[in-house]
């Protein structure tokens, strides 16, 4: 079976981009299946850093196809800027390498303004969105008043859609949110230039992937954000607006689940979270700051400092269950070198009771106190190591403890940010 899903097992920022980039060499192509440019996937190749927001992380491999699936919401201005920058660096020399599903939904300026005005109005109760219009665009999709790529690239059809939708948007922006609405003609004209560029990449994503399956091609499915930000199974309402779990790989690409044979969850060797919301194992002390500084824990999309804490096995067990994970890929092990003894959250204590599952409400999760197991750390630098046998014994003990507790194998171990600083323990295809 030819499909491997790579997704986040925590709150996002786990290093999925690096893992996808690394495994792309053994695949025939990569599909991004949900989220928008609120995601930031960082790749380091030969010391050069690349941050992608919409383009699949396989784009640095010129012979591999990249598809942005129908489950993604796409900001045309961000997309055009991203492909211009990637082309300027010598990638995407052939436009046929990149394809965009004709059924994905388009983020328009009113989505971004609504997102920003809502956050401002919430004050201390804000969710912590990136203000990029992701949520409002998904709202329109579900409410059946969205504009899809197939509409957007047809000037007449796009104008009709705007004429139907924009009056209601302007009324909401002005009367409820206290903002300034948009001029239809100005918005329409601004969109035409972007639409002409997007038109070069439009594809029926489901048909294309079906053709690849019939040719027995190996496909990577790239998720954005993480399982604990899933709109159904995350720490609601402090979540993203899409399903980040494995089932979305099918609905967001147009390829049924029978073609997926492995699902790998990516986790850091510790935990991080961006924005508001519960975080039981968070460290609000010098140890948390040490992890932040050593790990460079600042959002690749927003630049915001990430909240840092010890690894949480309750969160990971939740991800393993709701995604049917077949393996774990672990990143940032190099960051833990030299931090001293390491703690792992194995359970929560809630009102005097030990629990090992994730509560449904943020009120209960905020009341949870982490139960820790303390393990010996390691001081040796590990980024240059290329064999599992050469890893420090305490690091191997750390990995064994996690694997035994969660009853799942590690399939890939990342020892540093570079593509070559990795140990692949299981074949992806």
Tab-separated table of C-alpha atoms in Angstrom:
chain	number	residue	atom	x	y	z
A	1	UNK	CA	0.000	0.000	0.000
A	2	UNK	CA	1.448	3.358	-1.043
A	3	UNK	CA	0.313	5.992	1.480
A	4	UNK	CA	2.147	7.339	4.544
A	5	UNK	CA	0.641	10.098	6.703
A	6	UNK	CA	2.957	12.380	8.678
A	7	UNK	CA	1.165	14.457	11.306
A	8	UNK	CA	1.748	16.273	14.566
A	9	UNK	CA	1.217	14.331	17.795
A	10	UNK	CA	1.277	17.387	20.091
A	11	UNK	CA	0.255	21.049	19.604
A	12	UNK	CA	2.075	21.559	16.315
A	13	UNK	CA	5.641	22.791	15.676
A	14	UNK	CA	6.979	19.257	16.170
A	15	UNK	CA	9.274	19.300	13.143
A	16	UNK	CA	6.964	17.676	10.596
A	17	UNK	CA	8.470	19.682	7.747
A	18	UNK	CA	11.906	18.190	8.285
A	19	UNK	CA	10.482	14.659	8.491
A	20	UNK	CA	8.474	15.085	5.279
A	21	UNK	CA	11.446	16.629	3.481
A	22	UNK	CA	13.636	13.716	4.577
A	23	UNK	CA	11.155	11.034	3.501
A	24	UNK	CA	10.241	12.708	0.206
A	25	UNK	CA	13.338	11.140	-1.360
A	26	UNK	CA	11.703	7.719	-0.943
A	27	UNK	CA	8.289	8.835	-2.186
A	28	UNK	CA	6.899	10.006	-5.506
A	29	UNK	CA	5.100	13.038	-4.139
A	30	UNK	CA	3.682	14.953	-1.188
A	31	UNK	CA	0.120	16.066	-0.445
A	32	UNK	CA	-0.685	18.849	2.022
A	33	UNK	CA	-4.213	18.026	3.205
A	34	UNK	CA	-5.430	20.686	5.713
A	35	UNK	CA	-4.728	24.016	7.382
A	36	UNK	CA	-3.527	27.228	5.809
A	37	UNK	CA	-0.654	29.642	6.057
A	38	UNK	CA	-1.006	29.608	9.840
A	39	UNK	CA	1.353	26.633	9.552
A	40	UNK	CA	5.087	27.123	9.247
A	41	UNK	CA	7.264	24.167	8.294
A	42	UNK	CA	11.012	24.750	8.664
A	43	UNK	CA	13.522	22.799	6.575
A	44	UNK	CA	17.311	22.951	6.899
A	45	UNK	CA	19.236	21.616	3.898
A	46	UNK	CA	23.023	22.017	3.710
A	47	UNK	CA	22.812	24.636	6.426
A	48	UNK	CA	20.246	26.735	4.556
A	49	UNK	CA	16.894	27.326	6.262
A	50	UNK	CA	13.629	27.309	4.298
A	51	UNK	CA	10.289	28.162	5.914
A	52	UNK	CA	7.180	27.040	4.042
A	53	UNK	CA	3.618	28.089	4.856
A	54	UNK	CA	1.508	26.628	2.042
A	55	UNK	CA	3.828	24.687	-0.231
A	56	UNK	CA	4.263	21.013	0.682
A	57	UNK	CA	7.609	20.221	2.297
A	58	UNK	CA	8.604	18.096	-0.683
A	59	UNK	CA	8.983	21.155	-2.911
A	60	UNK	CA	12.797	21.128	-2.511
A	61	UNK	CA	12.893	17.818	-4.421
A	62	UNK	CA	12.414	18.773	-8.106
A	63	UNK	CA	11.384	15.323	-9.338
A	64	UNK	CA	8.588	14.859	-6.799
A	65	UNK	CA	5.041	16.125	-7.330
A	66	UNK	CA	3.495	18.401	-4.709
A	67	UNK	CA	-0.266	18.776	-4.303
A	68	UNK	CA	-2.091	21.290	-2.115
A	69	UNK	CA	-5.283	19.384	-1.374
A	70	UNK	CA	-8.900	20.469	-1.116
A	71	UNK	CA	-8.770	20.443	2.701
A	72	UNK	CA	-6.372	23.407	2.704
A	73	UNK	CA	-7.565	27.025	2.771
A	74	UNK	CA	-5.325	29.176	0.572
A	75	UNK	CA	-4.478	32.871	0.712
A	76	UNK	CA	-3.621	33.815	-2.912
A	77	UNK	CA	-1.320	36.683	-1.936
A	78	UNK	CA	0.692	34.481	0.428
A	79	UNK	CA	0.848	31.685	-2.139
A	80	UNK	CA	2.115	33.956	-4.920
A	81	UNK	CA	4.750	35.458	-2.630
A	82	UNK	CA	5.891	32.008	-1.522
A	83	UNK	CA	6.334	30.579	-5.018
A	84	UNK	CA	8.181	33.706	-6.129
A	85	UNK	CA	10.625	33.346	-3.246
A	86	UNK	CA	11.131	29.621	-3.767
A	87	UNK	CA	11.724	30.135	-7.502
A	88	UNK	CA	14.244	32.884	-6.786
A	89	UNK	CA	16.267	30.289	-4.870
A	90	UNK	CA	16.304	27.864	-7.789
A	91	UNK	CA	13.410	25.590	-6.848
A	92	UNK	CA	10.141	24.924	-8.706
A	93	UNK	CA	11.799	25.320	-12.100
A	94	UNK	CA	8.974	23.309	-13.635
A	95	UNK	CA	5.467	24.539	-12.725
A	96	UNK	CA	4.097	21.057	-13.410
A	97	UNK	CA	5.718	19.892	-10.172
A	98	UNK	CA	3.091	21.807	-8.168
A	99	UNK	CA	-0.650	21.243	-8.278
A	100	UNK	CA	-3.545	22.829	-6.364
A	101	UNK	CA	-6.935	21.203	-5.911
A	102	UNK	CA	-9.713	23.066	-7.712
A	103	UNK	CA	-11.964	22.380	-4.712
A	104	UNK	CA	-9.962	24.112	-1.978
A	105	UNK	CA	-11.352	27.307	-0.444
A	106	UNK	CA	-9.836	30.751	-0.912
A	107	UNK	CA	-8.976	33.115	1.953
A	108	UNK	CA	-10.019	36.648	1.023
A	109	UNK	CA	-9.162	39.973	2.719
A	110	UNK	CA	-12.463	40.071	4.598
A	111	UNK	CA	-11.627	36.734	6.254
A	112	UNK	CA	-8.391	38.185	7.637
A	113	UNK	CA	-10.026	41.382	8.859
A	114	UNK	CA	-12.813	39.480	10.610
A	115	UNK	CA	-10.239	37.215	12.269
A	116	UNK	CA	-8.225	40.172	13.569
A	117	UNK	CA	-11.203	42.234	14.755
A	118	UNK	CA	-12.680	39.291	16.634
A	119	UNK	CA	-9.418	38.632	18.472
A	120	UNK	CA	-9.137	42.271	19.442
A	121	UNK	CA	-12.669	42.259	20.805
A	122	UNK	CA	-12.005	39.212	23.017
A	123	UNK	CA	-9.259	40.911	24.995
A	124	UNK	CA	-7.912	38.557	27.657
A	125	UNK	CA	-10.155	35.738	26.395
A	126	UNK	CA	-8.597	35.590	22.931
A	127	UNK	CA	-7.896	32.191	21.383
A	128	UNK	CA	-4.478	33.213	20.090
A	129	UNK	CA	-5.137	32.868	16.356
A	130	UNK	CA	-2.547	34.050	13.847
A	131	UNK	CA	-5.060	36.549	12.401
A	132	UNK	CA	-4.600	35.110	8.922
A	133	UNK	CA	-8.269	34.421	8.218
A	134	UNK	CA	-8.072	30.651	8.559
A	135	UNK	CA	-11.057	30.212	10.900
A	136	UNK	CA	-13.436	32.581	9.082
A	137	UNK	CA	-12.620	30.875	5.776
A	138	UNK	CA	-13.397	27.429	7.208
A	139	UNK	CA	-16.616	28.887	8.663
A	140	UNK	CA	-17.691	29.990	5.192
A	141	UNK	CA	-16.824	26.571	3.815
A	142	UNK	CA	-19.087	24.811	6.302
A	143	UNK	CA	-21.816	27.464	5.933
A	144	UNK	CA	-21.759	26.912	2.135
A	145	UNK	CA	-20.904	30.502	1.344
A	146	UNK	CA	-17.213	30.041	0.575
A	147	UNK	CA	-15.377	30.752	-2.657
A	148	UNK	CA	-13.425	27.820	-4.043
A	149	UNK	CA	-10.448	27.887	-6.387
A	150	UNK	CA	-12.627	26.798	-9.311
A	151	UNK	CA	-14.764	29.912	-8.702
A	152	UNK	CA	-11.795	32.191	-8.099
A	153	UNK	CA	-10.038	31.520	-11.429
A	154	UNK	CA	-13.229	32.218	-13.429
A	155	UNK	CA	-13.596	36.050	-13.515
A	156	UNK	CA	-17.347	36.067	-14.198
A	157	UNK	CA	-18.107	33.391	-11.641
A	158	UNK	CA	-15.884	35.042	-9.037
A	159	UNK	CA	-17.646	38.388	-9.476
A	160	UNK	CA	-21.065	36.762	-9.036
A	161	UNK	CA	-19.880	35.045	-5.869
A	162	UNK	CA	-18.567	38.346	-4.480
A	163	UNK	CA	-21.823	40.112	-5.297
A	164	UNK	CA	-23.687	37.462	-3.296
A	165	UNK	CA	-21.343	37.338	-0.302
A	166	UNK	CA	-19.656	40.724	0.188
A	167	UNK	CA	-22.705	42.786	1.272
A	168	UNK	CA	-23.297	40.437	4.204
A	169	UNK	CA	-19.602	40.468	5.126
A	170	UNK	CA	-19.444	44.268	5.059
A	171	UNK	CA	-22.549	44.535	7.217
A	172	UNK	CA	-21.021	42.204	9.797
A	173	UNK	CA	-17.633	43.957	9.745
A	174	UNK	CA	-19.154	47.428	10.128
A	175	UNK	CA	-22.171	46.881	12.393
A	176	UNK	CA	-20.903	44.108	14.668
A	177	UNK	CA	-17.107	44.375	14.661
A	178	UNK	CA	-16.805	48.120	14.157
A	179	UNK	CA	-14.467	47.858	11.181
A	180	UNK	CA	-14.471	49.223	7.665
A	181	UNK	CA	-15.943	47.142	4.860
A	182	UNK	CA	-14.529	46.412	1.390
A	183	UNK	CA	-15.254	47.913	-2.007
A	184	UNK	CA	-16.366	45.134	-4.345
A	185	UNK	CA	-14.682	46.468	-7.477
A	186	UNK	CA	-11.391	47.101	-5.722
A	187	UNK	CA	-11.376	43.633	-4.158
A	188	UNK	CA	-12.295	42.051	-7.488
A	189	UNK	CA	-9.540	43.808	-9.429
A	190	UNK	CA	-6.908	42.984	-6.810
A	191	UNK	CA	-7.808	39.313	-7.087
A	192	UNK	CA	-7.545	39.013	-10.880
A	193	UNK	CA	-3.721	39.117	-10.969
A	194	UNK	CA	-3.455	36.418	-8.308
A	195	UNK	CA	-6.072	34.300	-10.068
A	196	UNK	CA	-4.094	34.363	-13.324
A	197	UNK	CA	-1.067	32.911	-11.519
A	198	UNK	CA	-3.069	30.333	-9.583
A	199	UNK	CA	-4.682	29.106	-12.791
A	200	UNK	CA	-1.354	27.596	-13.864
A	201	UNK	CA	-1.492	25.055	-11.031
A	202	UNK	CA	-5.170	24.033	-10.878
A	203	UNK	CA	-5.887	20.305	-10.848
A	204	UNK	CA	-8.670	17.915	-9.881
A	205	UNK	CA	-6.703	16.628	-6.896
A	206	UNK	CA	-8.716	13.453	-6.392
A	207	UNK	CA	-8.409	12.398	-10.031
A	208	UNK	CA	-4.694	13.153	-10.049
A	209	UNK	CA	-4.006	11.095	-6.914
A	210	UNK	CA	-6.106	8.241	-8.261
A	211	UNK	CA	-3.929	8.200	-11.380
A	212	UNK	CA	-0.811	8.044	-9.203
A	213	UNK	CA	-2.219	5.136	-7.186
A	214	UNK	CA	-2.933	3.227	-10.394
A	215	UNK	CA	0.721	3.738	-11.326
A	216	UNK	CA	1.683	2.301	-7.904
A	217	UNK	CA	3.299	5.545	-6.764
A	218	UNK	CA	4.264	6.143	-3.125
A	219	UNK	CA	2.573	9.180	-1.584
A	220	UNK	CA	3.349	11.188	1.547
A	221	UNK	CA	0.468	13.013	3.229
A	222	UNK	CA	1.662	16.073	5.148
A	223	UNK	CA	-0.369	17.378	8.055
A	224	UNK	CA	-0.174	20.835	9.615
A	225	UNK	CA	-0.506	21.859	13.299
A	226	UNK	CA	-0.964	18.909	15.717
A	227	UNK	CA	-3.521	16.474	17.101
A	228	UNK	CA	-4.169	18.531	20.244
A	229	UNK	CA	-5.182	21.410	17.958
A	230	UNK	CA	-7.735	19.278	16.097
A	231	UNK	CA	-11.120	21.022	16.028
A	232	UNK	CA	-12.810	17.843	17.337
A	233	UNK	CA	-10.134	16.127	19.422
A	234	UNK	CA	-7.943	19.013	20.550
A	235	UNK	CA	-8.116	21.259	23.617
A	236	UNK	CA	-11.283	22.985	22.366
A	237	UNK	CA	-11.853	25.913	21.951
A	238	UNK	CA	-8.096	26.587	21.940
A	239	UNK	CA	-7.674	24.716	18.676
A	240	UNK	CA	-7.260	25.351	14.974
A	241	UNK	CA	-10.223	25.344	12.584
A	242	UNK	CA	-9.526	22.097	10.730
A	243	UNK	CA	-9.215	18.412	11.507
A	244	UNK	CA	-5.515	17.781	12.023
A	245	UNK	CA	-5.948	14.064	12.619
A	246	UNK	CA	-5.247	11.207	10.215
A	247	UNK	CA	-8.796	10.921	8.882
A	248	UNK	CA	-8.375	14.365	7.304
A	249	UNK	CA	-5.685	12.949	5.010
A	250	UNK	CA	-8.488	11.277	3.066
A	251	UNK	CA	-11.124	14.006	3.186
A	252	UNK	CA	-8.536	16.710	2.516
A	253	UNK	CA	-6.993	14.994	-0.486
A	254	UNK	CA	-9.800	13.101	-2.185
A	255	UNK	CA	-8.122	9.718	-1.781
A	256	UNK	CA	-9.868	7.065	0.318
A	257	UNK	CA	-8.350	5.597	3.506
A	258	UNK	CA	-7.682	2.147	2.039
A	259	UNK	CA	-4.650	3.648	0.303
A	260	UNK	CA	-2.999	4.676	3.580
A	261	UNK	CA	-0.747	1.972	5.048
A	262	UNK	CA	1.202	3.825	7.741
A	263	UNK	CA	0.538	6.811	10.019
A	264	UNK	CA	3.493	8.347	11.821
A	265	UNK	CA	3.056	10.922	14.548
A	266	UNK	CA	5.812	13.474	15.076
A	267	UNK	CA	6.669	14.536	18.613
A	268	UNK	CA	9.367	16.675	20.132
A	269	UNK	CA	11.483	15.212	22.918
A	270	UNK	CA	9.715	17.748	25.127
A	271	UNK	CA	6.485	19.750	24.679
A	272	UNK	CA	5.706	23.194	23.282
A	273	UNK	CA	2.599	25.209	22.628
A	274	UNK	CA	1.968	28.558	20.910
A	275	UNK	CA	-0.845	30.855	21.983
A	276	UNK	CA	-3.471	30.391	24.666
A	277	UNK	CA	-4.932	27.195	26.077
A	278	UNK	CA	-4.204	24.512	28.671
A	279	UNK	CA	-0.697	23.040	28.912
A	280	UNK	CA	-0.372	20.763	31.990
A	281	UNK	CA	3.397	20.115	31.772
A	282	UNK	CA	4.363	23.739	31.048
A	283	UNK	CA	7.504	25.055	32.740
A	284	UNK	CA	7.229	28.683	33.789
A	285	UNK	CA	10.761	28.782	35.157
A	286	UNK	CA	14.400	28.881	34.097
A	287	UNK	CA	14.194	25.291	32.786
A	288	UNK	CA	11.391	26.279	30.437
A	289	UNK	CA	13.401	29.276	29.262
A	290	UNK	CA	16.432	27.024	28.739
A	291	UNK	CA	14.408	24.737	26.454
A	292	UNK	CA	13.081	27.772	24.580
A	293	UNK	CA	16.533	29.223	24.029
A	294	UNK	CA	18.303	25.962	23.174
A	295	UNK	CA	15.494	24.801	20.909
A	296	UNK	CA	14.946	28.134	19.171
A	297	UNK	CA	11.323	27.898	20.204
A	298	UNK	CA	9.844	30.875	18.402
A	299	UNK	CA	7.018	30.493	15.889
A	300	UNK	CA	8.200	30.203	12.262
A	301	UNK	CA	4.975	31.866	11.120
A	302	UNK	CA	4.375	34.422	13.892
A	303	UNK	CA	7.708	34.740	15.677
A	304	UNK	CA	5.878	34.323	18.982
A	305	UNK	CA	7.801	32.634	21.832
A	306	UNK	CA	6.575	29.095	22.323
A	307	UNK	CA	5.556	27.893	25.752
A	308	UNK	CA	7.810	24.984	26.764
A	309	UNK	CA	7.438	22.034	29.112
A	310	UNK	CA	8.281	18.391	29.708
A	311	UNK	CA	7.100	15.618	27.405
A	312	UNK	CA	3.455	14.681	28.106
A	313	UNK	CA	2.591	11.022	27.509
A	314	UNK	CA	-1.131	11.639	28.130
A	315	UNK	CA	-1.181	13.948	25.118
A	316	UNK	CA	0.792	11.418	23.053
A	317	UNK	CA	-1.423	8.481	24.065
A	318	UNK	CA	-4.437	10.540	22.960
A	319	UNK	CA	-2.780	11.171	19.581
A	320	UNK	CA	-1.897	7.504	19.157
A	321	UNK	CA	-5.506	6.478	19.734
A	322	UNK	CA	-7.397	9.048	17.643
A	323	UNK	CA	-4.976	8.730	14.708
A	324	UNK	CA	-4.284	4.975	14.870
A	325	UNK	CA	-0.584	5.807	14.794
A	326	UNK	CA	1.716	3.018	13.635
A	327	UNK	CA	4.914	4.753	14.745
A	328	UNK	CA	6.469	7.837	16.324
A	329	UNK	CA	9.134	10.134	14.912
A	330	UNK	CA	10.898	12.129	17.614
A	331	UNK	CA	12.697	15.445	17.104
A	332	UNK	CA	14.769	17.913	19.162
A	333	UNK	CA	16.588	15.242	21.176
A	334	UNK	CA	19.729	17.345	20.762
A	335	UNK	CA	18.062	20.150	22.745
A	336	UNK	CA	17.840	17.961	25.855
A	337	UNK	CA	21.599	17.345	25.919
A	338	UNK	CA	23.060	19.010	28.996
A	339	UNK	CA	19.791	20.072	30.646
A	340	UNK	CA	20.278	17.699	33.582
A	341	UNK	CA	17.672	15.219	34.789
A	342	UNK	CA	14.623	14.949	32.568
A	343	UNK	CA	11.004	14.617	33.596
A	344	UNK	CA	8.213	12.883	31.676
A	345	UNK	CA	4.528	13.411	32.471
A	346	UNK	CA	2.966	9.937	32.693
A	347	UNK	CA	-0.472	10.847	34.089
A	348	UNK	CA	-2.554	13.670	35.581
A	349	UNK	CA	-3.957	14.093	39.037
A	350	UNK	CA	-7.458	15.586	38.868
A	351	UNK	CA	-9.195	16.339	42.167
A	352	UNK	CA	-7.161	13.648	43.915
A	353	UNK	CA	-7.718	10.991	41.224
A	354	UNK	CA	-5.016	9.712	38.828
A	355	UNK	CA	-6.143	9.794	35.194
A	356	UNK	CA	-4.354	8.883	31.960
A	357	UNK	CA	-6.809	10.260	29.421
A	358	UNK	CA	-7.416	13.773	28.165
A	359	UNK	CA	-10.427	15.543	29.757
A	360	UNK	CA	-12.952	17.018	27.314
A	361	UNK	CA	-13.153	20.485	28.882
A	362	UNK	CA	-10.402	23.052	29.288
A	363	UNK	CA	-11.650	23.730	32.814
A	364	UNK	CA	-10.854	20.145	33.845
A	365	UNK	CA	-7.584	20.105	31.925
A	366	UNK	CA	-6.497	23.338	33.583
A	367	UNK	CA	-7.181	21.694	36.958
A	368	UNK	CA	-4.948	18.726	36.142
A	369	UNK	CA	-1.602	18.409	37.923
A	370	UNK	CA	1.061	16.447	36.017
A	371	UNK	CA	2.465	13.247	37.538
A	372	UNK	CA	6.135	12.931	36.606
A	373	UNK	CA	8.694	10.190	36.178
A	374	UNK	CA	12.251	11.522	36.463
A	375	UNK	CA	14.962	10.069	34.227
A	376	UNK	CA	18.695	10.508	33.875
A	377	UNK	CA	19.750	12.982	31.182
A	378	UNK	CA	22.803	13.038	28.914
A	379	UNK	CA	25.487	15.611	28.231
A	380	UNK	CA	27.061	14.296	25.030
A	381	UNK	CA	26.358	16.135	21.739
A	382	UNK	CA	24.492	13.800	19.400
A	383	UNK	CA	23.938	15.659	16.107
A	384	UNK	CA	26.969	14.070	14.401
A	385	UNK	CA	26.013	10.492	15.317
A	386	UNK	CA	24.802	8.245	12.480
A	387	UNK	CA	24.154	4.990	14.331
A	388	UNK	CA	21.574	4.121	16.994
A	389	UNK	CA	24.152	1.994	18.822
A	390	UNK	CA	26.353	5.068	19.369
A	391	UNK	CA	23.654	7.090	21.134
A	392	UNK	CA	24.253	7.790	24.840
A	393	UNK	CA	22.858	4.992	27.014
A	394	UNK	CA	20.644	7.392	28.976
A	395	UNK	CA	19.141	8.696	25.724
A	396	UNK	CA	18.362	5.132	24.640
A	397	UNK	CA	16.799	4.542	28.061
A	398	UNK	CA	14.682	7.679	27.566
A	399	UNK	CA	13.427	6.421	24.213
A	400	UNK	CA	12.739	2.931	25.581
A	401	UNK	CA	10.762	4.351	28.499
A	402	UNK	CA	8.550	6.375	26.137
A	403	UNK	CA	8.072	3.481	23.710
A	404	UNK	CA	7.255	1.009	26.503
A	405	UNK	CA	4.809	3.383	28.185
A	406	UNK	CA	2.977	4.153	24.951
A	407	UNK	CA	3.339	0.682	23.396
A	408	UNK	CA	4.455	2.075	20.054
A	409	UNK	CA	7.790	1.885	18.198
A	410	UNK	CA	9.949	4.783	17.102
A	411	UNK	CA	10.265	4.863	13.336
A	412	UNK	CA	12.574	7.874	12.991
A	413	UNK	CA	14.882	9.753	15.358
A	414	UNK	CA	15.990	13.301	14.616
A	415	UNK	CA	19.279	14.351	16.195
A	416	UNK	CA	19.466	17.900	14.820
A	417	UNK	CA	17.780	20.300	12.376
A	418	UNK	CA	19.667	19.172	9.253
A	419	UNK	CA	18.287	16.647	6.781
A	420	UNK	CA	21.265	14.347	7.391
A	421	UNK	CA	20.974	14.496	11.198
A	422	UNK	CA	18.445	11.677	11.369
A	423	UNK	CA	18.202	7.948	12.009
A	424	UNK	CA	15.513	6.156	9.995
A	425	UNK	CA	14.504	3.016	11.901
A	426	UNK	CA	11.735	1.763	9.609
A	427	UNK	CA	11.195	1.926	5.869
A	428	UNK	CA	8.379	4.355	5.023
A	429	UNK	CA	7.200	2.391	1.987
